């Protein structure tokens, strides 16, 4: 928004959306329209995209950032727990992309940025559900880039590592992050929301016109050096859940 976009933000919780829209408008002076929607419900998406187009007149950029996550060993995931995360992350990304493509991008071109993660790259312990969903999104990104490229649609993934002050970090053990863990990261710090905003800004800009169907990893090198020991991580989870 600081770079000139008016924005529609969507989520399940109207109260949180309204609060966020007010903050974003106040910070940037741009228009922000909050629309309630669940990415798992196609009929709600169709209505939301119609509403967005009626209010804004056009869509240039779609950012798919909806994600559900928690730490759990694969063997303790219920069938519904795995399905829920797949539906929010992978199905949600497909559902929204399809509707925006059909209603607008097919005739006007556009840009899709899917926010994934680095979990799937090394089979991160306690993250079978989220990693499987993010891997599906990365494959989907390639398929859509191939099929929609001729319509002037670029499709990209941005894969953040640990980002401070986010719901994801809070739920995935952020409060137990120690200096020693941070020192494992090559750039010696975790990411910020600004870092990810800047990366997405580059990806959607004219400076990145050749980029499509691929993933930009924005994690300060974290996935190259992060510890990934299942036995130790499971023990850590058990310890923290007792605190
Ligand atoms: C095991 C769990 C669980 C947990 C929920 N479930 N939390 N299982 N451990 N901690 C199970 C439930 O028991 C249920 O299965 C099933 O998941 C669905 O749960 P519901 O609460 O009914 O579903 P819903 O409200 O739709 O969504 C649940 C949720 C959601 C996916 C957990 O509340 C959520 O994700 N909130 C967090 C959002 C978030 O943090 N997003 C950012 C993610 S960051 P049963 O069998 O009992 O019915 C991210 C990036 C990672 O993903 C990168 C990090 C580096």
mmCIF file of C-alpha atoms and ligand atoms in Angstrom:
data_model
loop_
_atom_site.group_PDB
_atom_site.id
_atom_site.type_symbol
_atom_site.label_atom_id
_atom_site.label_comp_id
_atom_site.label_asym_id
_atom_site.label_seq_id
_atom_site.Cartn_x
_atom_site.Cartn_y
_atom_site.Cartn_z
ATOM 1 C CA UNK A 1 0.000 0.000 0.000
ATOM 2 C CA UNK A 2 2.945 2.346 0.674
ATOM 3 C CA UNK A 3 3.884 1.838 -2.975
ATOM 4 C CA UNK A 4 0.507 2.889 -4.364
ATOM 5 C CA UNK A 5 -1.904 -0.042 -4.137
ATOM 6 C CA UNK A 6 -5.421 0.100 -2.850
ATOM 7 C CA UNK A 7 -6.065 -3.232 -1.183
ATOM 8 C CA UNK A 8 -8.751 -5.753 -0.319
ATOM 9 C CA UNK A 9 -7.945 -7.987 2.656
ATOM 10 C CA UNK A 10 -9.912 -11.162 3.343
ATOM 11 C CA UNK A 11 -10.129 -13.499 6.310
ATOM 12 C CA UNK A 12 -12.617 -15.409 8.438
ATOM 13 C CA UNK A 13 -12.834 -12.895 11.317
ATOM 14 C CA UNK A 14 -14.622 -9.651 10.505
ATOM 15 C CA UNK A 15 -13.505 -7.927 13.733
ATOM 16 C CA UNK A 16 -9.806 -8.593 13.044
ATOM 17 C CA UNK A 17 -10.206 -7.601 9.396
ATOM 18 C CA UNK A 18 -11.813 -4.283 10.211
ATOM 19 C CA UNK A 19 -9.107 -3.503 12.773
ATOM 20 C CA UNK A 20 -6.353 -4.364 10.261
ATOM 21 C CA UNK A 21 -7.964 -2.355 7.452
ATOM 22 C CA UNK A 22 -8.164 0.717 9.692
ATOM 23 C CA UNK A 23 -4.500 0.347 10.711
ATOM 24 C CA UNK A 24 -3.347 -0.108 7.113
ATOM 25 C CA UNK A 25 -5.287 2.902 5.863
ATOM 26 C CA UNK A 26 -3.992 5.035 8.710
ATOM 27 C CA UNK A 27 -0.389 3.982 8.034
ATOM 28 C CA UNK A 28 -0.467 4.458 4.263
ATOM 29 C CA UNK A 29 -3.290 6.784 3.315
ATOM 30 C CA UNK A 30 -4.509 4.193 0.799
ATOM 31 C CA UNK A 31 -7.891 2.507 0.665
ATOM 32 C CA UNK A 32 -8.254 -0.907 2.330
ATOM 33 C CA UNK A 33 -11.511 -2.857 2.031
ATOM 34 C CA UNK A 34 -12.039 -5.763 4.473
ATOM 35 C CA UNK A 35 -14.132 -8.686 3.141
ATOM 36 C CA UNK A 36 -15.063 -11.727 5.217
ATOM 37 C CA UNK A 37 -14.377 -15.056 3.515
ATOM 38 C CA UNK A 38 -13.127 -18.605 4.168
ATOM 39 C CA UNK A 39 -10.690 -19.803 1.480
ATOM 40 C CA UNK A 40 -12.148 -23.315 1.860
ATOM 41 C CA UNK A 41 -15.612 -22.178 0.693
ATOM 42 C CA UNK A 42 -15.850 -21.559 -3.086
ATOM 43 C CA UNK A 43 -19.255 -19.838 -2.907
ATOM 44 C CA UNK A 44 -17.852 -17.314 -0.386
ATOM 45 C CA UNK A 45 -14.800 -16.711 -2.612
ATOM 46 C CA UNK A 46 -16.944 -16.060 -5.686
ATOM 47 C CA UNK A 47 -19.001 -13.534 -3.727
ATOM 48 C CA UNK A 48 -15.889 -11.877 -2.251
ATOM 49 C CA UNK A 49 -14.160 -11.521 -5.633
ATOM 50 C CA UNK A 50 -17.345 -10.071 -7.169
ATOM 51 C CA UNK A 51 -17.512 -7.653 -4.253
ATOM 52 C CA UNK A 52 -13.816 -6.714 -4.607
ATOM 53 C CA UNK A 53 -14.216 -6.046 -8.326
ATOM 54 C CA UNK A 54 -17.385 -4.019 -7.753
ATOM 55 C CA UNK A 55 -15.609 -1.847 -5.181
ATOM 56 C CA UNK A 56 -12.154 -1.580 -6.808
ATOM 57 C CA UNK A 57 -12.884 -2.029 -10.521
ATOM 58 C CA UNK A 58 -9.768 -4.163 -11.081
ATOM 59 C CA UNK A 59 -7.368 -6.657 -9.500
ATOM 60 C CA UNK A 60 -3.658 -6.496 -10.385
ATOM 61 C CA UNK A 61 -2.082 -8.644 -7.676
ATOM 62 C CA UNK A 62 -3.381 -11.630 -5.707
ATOM 63 C CA UNK A 63 -1.461 -12.673 -2.597
ATOM 64 C CA UNK A 64 -2.416 -16.088 -1.194
ATOM 65 C CA UNK A 65 -1.259 -16.027 2.412
ATOM 66 C CA UNK A 66 -3.890 -18.059 4.269
ATOM 67 C CA UNK A 67 -2.267 -20.789 6.371
ATOM 68 C CA UNK A 68 -3.132 -23.013 9.309
ATOM 69 C CA UNK A 69 -0.383 -24.556 11.385
ATOM 70 C CA UNK A 70 0.661 -26.053 14.698
ATOM 71 C CA UNK A 71 3.465 -28.326 15.893
ATOM 72 C CA UNK A 72 2.544 -32.027 15.956
ATOM 73 C CA UNK A 73 4.237 -35.350 15.176
ATOM 74 C CA UNK A 74 2.698 -37.003 12.079
ATOM 75 C CA UNK A 75 1.562 -40.036 14.073
ATOM 76 C CA UNK A 76 -0.515 -37.877 16.401
ATOM 77 C CA UNK A 77 -2.272 -35.897 13.661
ATOM 78 C CA UNK A 78 -5.937 -36.820 13.346
ATOM 79 C CA UNK A 79 -7.223 -37.362 9.792
ATOM 80 C CA UNK A 80 -9.164 -34.155 10.177
ATOM 81 C CA UNK A 81 -6.122 -32.189 11.416
ATOM 82 C CA UNK A 82 -4.129 -33.087 8.269
ATOM 83 C CA UNK A 83 -7.130 -32.404 6.045
ATOM 84 C CA UNK A 84 -7.820 -29.028 7.681
ATOM 85 C CA UNK A 85 -4.320 -27.695 6.998
ATOM 86 C CA UNK A 86 -4.311 -29.069 3.442
ATOM 87 C CA UNK A 87 -7.673 -27.415 2.827
ATOM 88 C CA UNK A 88 -6.690 -24.008 4.175
ATOM 89 C CA UNK A 89 -3.239 -23.840 2.554
ATOM 90 C CA UNK A 90 -3.330 -25.904 -0.658
ATOM 91 C CA UNK A 91 -7.045 -25.973 -1.575
ATOM 92 C CA UNK A 92 -7.402 -22.357 -0.450
ATOM 93 C CA UNK A 93 -4.608 -21.238 -2.772
ATOM 94 C CA UNK A 94 -6.152 -23.088 -5.716
ATOM 95 C CA UNK A 95 -9.702 -21.941 -4.956
ATOM 96 C CA UNK A 96 -8.894 -18.239 -4.769
ATOM 97 C CA UNK A 97 -6.476 -18.316 -7.731
ATOM 98 C CA UNK A 98 -9.079 -20.035 -9.909
ATOM 99 C CA UNK A 99 -11.812 -17.534 -9.112
ATOM 100 C CA UNK A 100 -9.597 -14.463 -9.605
ATOM 101 C CA UNK A 101 -8.218 -15.928 -12.846
ATOM 102 C CA UNK A 102 -11.670 -16.696 -14.265
ATOM 103 C CA UNK A 103 -13.214 -13.401 -13.230
ATOM 104 C CA UNK A 104 -10.348 -11.058 -14.081
ATOM 105 C CA UNK A 105 -6.786 -12.253 -14.799
ATOM 106 C CA UNK A 106 -7.798 -14.383 -17.825
ATOM 107 C CA UNK A 107 -8.705 -11.218 -19.740
ATOM 108 C CA UNK A 108 -6.378 -8.668 -18.117
ATOM 109 C CA UNK A 109 -3.259 -10.531 -16.953
ATOM 110 C CA UNK A 110 -2.040 -10.240 -13.373
ATOM 111 C CA UNK A 111 0.298 -11.471 -10.704
ATOM 112 C CA UNK A 112 -0.191 -14.228 -8.135
ATOM 113 C CA UNK A 113 2.138 -14.563 -5.131
ATOM 114 C CA UNK A 114 1.720 -17.674 -2.994
ATOM 115 C CA UNK A 115 3.266 -17.493 0.460
ATOM 116 C CA UNK A 116 4.780 -20.905 1.220
ATOM 117 C CA UNK A 117 7.522 -21.921 3.670
ATOM 118 C CA UNK A 118 10.794 -23.834 3.774
ATOM 119 C CA UNK A 119 9.372 -26.731 5.847
ATOM 120 C CA UNK A 120 8.909 -29.068 2.886
ATOM 121 C CA UNK A 121 12.453 -28.649 1.604
ATOM 122 C CA UNK A 122 13.997 -30.852 4.307
ATOM 123 C CA UNK A 123 10.978 -32.683 5.738
ATOM 124 C CA UNK A 124 10.881 -30.534 8.892
ATOM 125 C CA UNK A 125 10.043 -32.485 12.060
ATOM 126 C CA UNK A 126 6.528 -31.898 13.488
ATOM 127 C CA UNK A 127 5.390 -30.230 10.247
ATOM 128 C CA UNK A 128 4.130 -33.067 7.971
ATOM 129 C CA UNK A 129 0.746 -31.387 7.524
ATOM 130 C CA UNK A 130 2.036 -27.863 6.743
ATOM 131 C CA UNK A 131 5.037 -29.037 4.711
ATOM 132 C CA UNK A 132 2.848 -31.299 2.547
ATOM 133 C CA UNK A 133 0.483 -28.401 1.906
ATOM 134 C CA UNK A 134 3.298 -25.983 1.028
ATOM 135 C CA UNK A 135 4.877 -28.559 -1.330
ATOM 136 C CA UNK A 136 1.514 -28.851 -3.092
ATOM 137 C CA UNK A 137 1.376 -25.065 -3.451
ATOM 138 C CA UNK A 138 4.877 -24.967 -4.958
ATOM 139 C CA UNK A 139 3.907 -27.616 -7.531
ATOM 140 C CA UNK A 140 0.635 -25.781 -8.230
ATOM 141 C CA UNK A 141 2.613 -22.574 -8.788
ATOM 142 C CA UNK A 142 4.541 -24.249 -11.599
ATOM 143 C CA UNK A 143 1.419 -25.731 -13.216
ATOM 144 C CA UNK A 144 -0.435 -22.420 -13.119
ATOM 145 C CA UNK A 145 2.596 -20.493 -14.407
ATOM 146 C CA UNK A 146 2.724 -22.838 -17.412
ATOM 147 C CA UNK A 147 -1.008 -22.701 -18.166
ATOM 148 C CA UNK A 148 -1.695 -19.026 -17.431
ATOM 149 C CA UNK A 149 1.572 -17.516 -18.679
ATOM 150 C CA UNK A 150 0.135 -17.005 -22.187
ATOM 151 C CA UNK A 151 -2.603 -14.864 -20.574
ATOM 152 C CA UNK A 152 0.110 -12.587 -19.072
ATOM 153 C CA UNK A 153 -0.276 -14.044 -15.585
ATOM 154 C CA UNK A 154 2.910 -14.577 -13.550
ATOM 155 C CA UNK A 155 2.676 -17.012 -10.631
ATOM 156 C CA UNK A 156 5.342 -17.061 -7.905
ATOM 157 C CA UNK A 157 6.033 -18.386 -4.422
ATOM 158 C CA UNK A 158 7.752 -16.493 -1.639
ATOM 159 C CA UNK A 159 8.999 -18.814 1.128
ATOM 160 C CA UNK A 160 9.661 -17.018 4.422
ATOM 161 C CA UNK A 161 11.622 -18.561 7.283
ATOM 162 C CA UNK A 162 10.919 -17.559 10.894
ATOM 163 C CA UNK A 163 9.385 -14.071 10.980
ATOM 164 C CA UNK A 164 9.128 -12.148 14.249
ATOM 165 C CA UNK A 165 5.879 -10.834 15.715
ATOM 166 C CA UNK A 166 3.572 -13.104 13.702
ATOM 167 C CA UNK A 167 0.777 -15.529 14.587
ATOM 168 C CA UNK A 168 2.832 -18.320 12.994
ATOM 169 C CA UNK A 169 5.893 -17.664 15.174
ATOM 170 C CA UNK A 170 3.792 -17.406 18.321
ATOM 171 C CA UNK A 171 2.135 -20.730 17.616
ATOM 172 C CA UNK A 172 5.261 -22.534 16.447
ATOM 173 C CA UNK A 173 7.390 -21.972 19.528
ATOM 174 C CA UNK A 174 8.509 -18.376 18.928
ATOM 175 C CA UNK A 175 8.481 -17.561 22.618
ATOM 176 C CA UNK A 176 11.091 -20.284 23.185
ATOM 177 C CA UNK A 177 13.437 -18.892 20.535
ATOM 178 C CA UNK A 178 16.849 -18.434 22.156
ATOM 179 C CA UNK A 179 19.933 -16.469 21.087
ATOM 180 C CA UNK A 180 21.657 -19.790 20.401
ATOM 181 C CA UNK A 181 18.949 -20.768 17.914
ATOM 182 C CA UNK A 182 19.115 -17.349 16.236
ATOM 183 C CA UNK A 183 22.910 -17.689 15.959
ATOM 184 C CA UNK A 184 22.369 -20.770 13.771
ATOM 185 C CA UNK A 185 20.827 -18.496 11.126
ATOM 186 C CA UNK A 186 23.506 -17.340 8.655
ATOM 187 C CA UNK A 187 22.439 -13.674 8.812
ATOM 188 C CA UNK A 188 22.232 -13.881 12.638
ATOM 189 C CA UNK A 189 18.662 -12.654 12.964
ATOM 190 C CA UNK A 190 15.112 -13.770 12.243
ATOM 191 C CA UNK A 191 13.106 -12.041 9.514
ATOM 192 C CA UNK A 192 10.683 -9.155 9.866
ATOM 193 C CA UNK A 193 7.317 -8.510 8.263
ATOM 194 C CA UNK A 194 9.039 -5.670 6.396
ATOM 195 C CA UNK A 195 11.562 -8.183 4.927
ATOM 196 C CA UNK A 196 8.724 -10.264 3.478
ATOM 197 C CA UNK A 197 6.833 -7.191 2.264
ATOM 198 C CA UNK A 198 9.974 -6.024 0.462
ATOM 199 C CA UNK A 199 10.503 -9.447 -1.135
ATOM 200 C CA UNK A 200 6.918 -9.566 -2.369
ATOM 201 C CA UNK A 201 7.262 -5.998 -3.639
ATOM 202 C CA UNK A 202 10.242 -7.068 -5.749
ATOM 203 C CA UNK A 203 8.456 -10.168 -7.071
ATOM 204 C CA UNK A 204 5.392 -8.211 -8.249
ATOM 205 C CA UNK A 205 7.442 -5.327 -9.659
ATOM 206 C CA UNK A 206 8.576 -4.791 -13.220
ATOM 207 C CA UNK A 207 12.099 -5.590 -12.026
ATOM 208 C CA UNK A 208 11.021 -9.264 -11.806
ATOM 209 C CA UNK A 209 9.324 -9.705 -15.161
ATOM 210 C CA UNK A 210 11.231 -12.890 -15.980
ATOM 211 C CA UNK A 211 10.257 -14.605 -12.742
ATOM 212 C CA UNK A 212 7.408 -17.102 -12.898
ATOM 213 C CA UNK A 213 6.779 -20.655 -11.663
ATOM 214 C CA UNK A 214 9.509 -20.581 -9.052
ATOM 215 C CA UNK A 215 10.142 -19.863 -5.371
ATOM 216 C CA UNK A 216 12.115 -17.065 -3.770
ATOM 217 C CA UNK A 217 13.392 -18.222 -0.382
ATOM 218 C CA UNK A 218 13.480 -15.273 2.029
ATOM 219 C CA UNK A 219 14.871 -16.738 5.244
ATOM 220 C CA UNK A 220 18.373 -15.345 5.748
ATOM 221 C CA UNK A 221 19.733 -18.822 4.979
ATOM 222 C CA UNK A 222 17.846 -20.394 7.914
ATOM 223 C CA UNK A 223 16.800 -23.556 6.063
ATOM 224 C CA UNK A 224 20.434 -24.335 5.250
ATOM 225 C CA UNK A 225 21.535 -24.485 8.868
ATOM 226 C CA UNK A 226 18.404 -25.057 10.968
ATOM 227 C CA UNK A 227 18.405 -28.046 13.316
ATOM 228 C CA UNK A 228 15.944 -30.781 12.216
ATOM 229 C CA UNK A 229 16.133 -33.658 14.666
ATOM 230 C CA UNK A 230 12.753 -35.332 15.194
ATOM 231 C CA UNK A 231 13.529 -36.995 18.544
ATOM 232 C CA UNK A 232 14.913 -33.742 20.022
ATOM 233 C CA UNK A 233 12.109 -31.607 18.610
ATOM 234 C CA UNK A 234 9.419 -33.965 19.867
ATOM 235 C CA UNK A 235 10.985 -33.916 23.345
ATOM 236 C CA UNK A 236 11.116 -30.105 23.226
ATOM 237 C CA UNK A 237 7.429 -29.951 22.244
ATOM 238 C CA UNK A 238 6.493 -32.265 25.127
ATOM 239 C CA UNK A 239 8.521 -30.127 27.550
ATOM 240 C CA UNK A 240 6.971 -26.845 26.384
ATOM 241 C CA UNK A 241 3.429 -28.196 26.366
ATOM 242 C CA UNK A 242 3.847 -29.005 30.086
ATOM 243 C CA UNK A 243 4.998 -25.458 30.925
HETATM 244 C C1 LIG B 1 -2.995 -31.306 16.812
HETATM 245 C C2 LIG B 1 -4.756 -29.954 16.127
HETATM 246 C C3 LIG B 1 -4.147 -28.807 16.732
HETATM 247 C C4 LIG B 1 -2.872 -29.013 17.407
HETATM 248 C C5 LIG B 1 -6.017 -28.181 15.806
HETATM 249 N N1 LIG B 1 -5.902 -29.503 15.581
HETATM 250 N N2 LIG B 1 -4.955 -27.730 16.498
HETATM 251 N N3 LIG B 1 -4.194 -31.183 16.180
HETATM 252 N N4 LIG B 1 -2.350 -30.256 17.409
HETATM 253 N N5 LIG B 1 -2.254 -28.005 18.026
HETATM 254 C C6 LIG B 1 -6.874 -30.376 14.910
HETATM 255 C C7 LIG B 1 -8.205 -30.360 15.644
HETATM 256 O O1 LIG B 1 -8.184 -31.219 16.769
HETATM 257 C C8 LIG B 1 -9.154 -30.853 14.553
HETATM 258 O O2 LIG B 1 -9.085 -32.241 14.377
HETATM 259 C C9 LIG B 1 -8.541 -30.239 13.300
HETATM 260 O O3 LIG B 1 -7.196 -29.895 13.614
HETATM 261 C C10 LIG B 1 -9.276 -28.994 12.868
HETATM 262 O O4 LIG B 1 -9.299 -28.081 13.952
HETATM 263 P P1 LIG B 1 -10.432 -26.933 14.081
HETATM 264 O O5 LIG B 1 -10.070 -26.089 15.232
HETATM 265 O O6 LIG B 1 -11.789 -27.567 14.055
HETATM 266 O O7 LIG B 1 -10.305 -26.223 12.650
HETATM 267 P P2 LIG B 1 -10.148 -24.723 12.222
HETATM 268 O O8 LIG B 1 -10.706 -23.784 13.245
HETATM 269 O O9 LIG B 1 -10.721 -24.610 10.888
HETATM 270 O O10 LIG B 1 -8.555 -24.502 12.089
HETATM 271 C C11 LIG B 1 -7.634 -25.010 13.031
HETATM 272 C C12 LIG B 1 -6.256 -24.438 12.823
HETATM 273 C C13 LIG B 1 -6.369 -22.938 12.915
HETATM 274 C C14 LIG B 1 -5.731 -24.871 11.450
HETATM 275 C C15 LIG B 1 -5.308 -24.990 13.861
HETATM 276 O O11 LIG B 1 -6.906 -22.581 14.134
HETATM 277 C C16 LIG B 1 -5.064 -22.267 12.703
HETATM 278 O O12 LIG B 1 -4.217 -22.620 11.930
HETATM 279 N N6 LIG B 1 -4.803 -21.209 13.315
HETATM 280 C C17 LIG B 1 -3.457 -20.625 13.210
HETATM 281 C C18 LIG B 1 -3.268 -19.769 12.037
HETATM 282 C C19 LIG B 1 -1.817 -19.488 11.866
HETATM 283 O O13 LIG B 1 -1.025 -19.502 12.782
HETATM 284 N N7 LIG B 1 -1.421 -19.234 10.665
HETATM 285 C C20 LIG B 1 -0.027 -18.965 10.375
HETATM 286 C C21 LIG B 1 0.660 -20.225 10.098
HETATM 287 S S1 LIG B 1 2.345 -19.866 9.801
HETATM 288 P P3 LIG B 1 -10.185 -33.255 15.059
HETATM 289 O O14 LIG B 1 -9.760 -34.617 14.583
HETATM 290 O O15 LIG B 1 -10.066 -33.091 16.541
HETATM 291 O O16 LIG B 1 -11.528 -32.843 14.513
HETATM 292 C C22 LIG B 1 2.856 -21.037 8.755
HETATM 293 C C23 LIG B 1 4.240 -20.822 8.281
HETATM 294 C C24 LIG B 1 5.139 -21.867 8.792
HETATM 295 O O17 LIG B 1 2.201 -21.921 8.390
HETATM 296 C C25 LIG B 1 6.572 -21.460 8.600
HETATM 297 C C26 LIG B 1 7.320 -21.354 9.874
HETATM 298 C C27 LIG B 1 8.791 -21.190 9.707
#
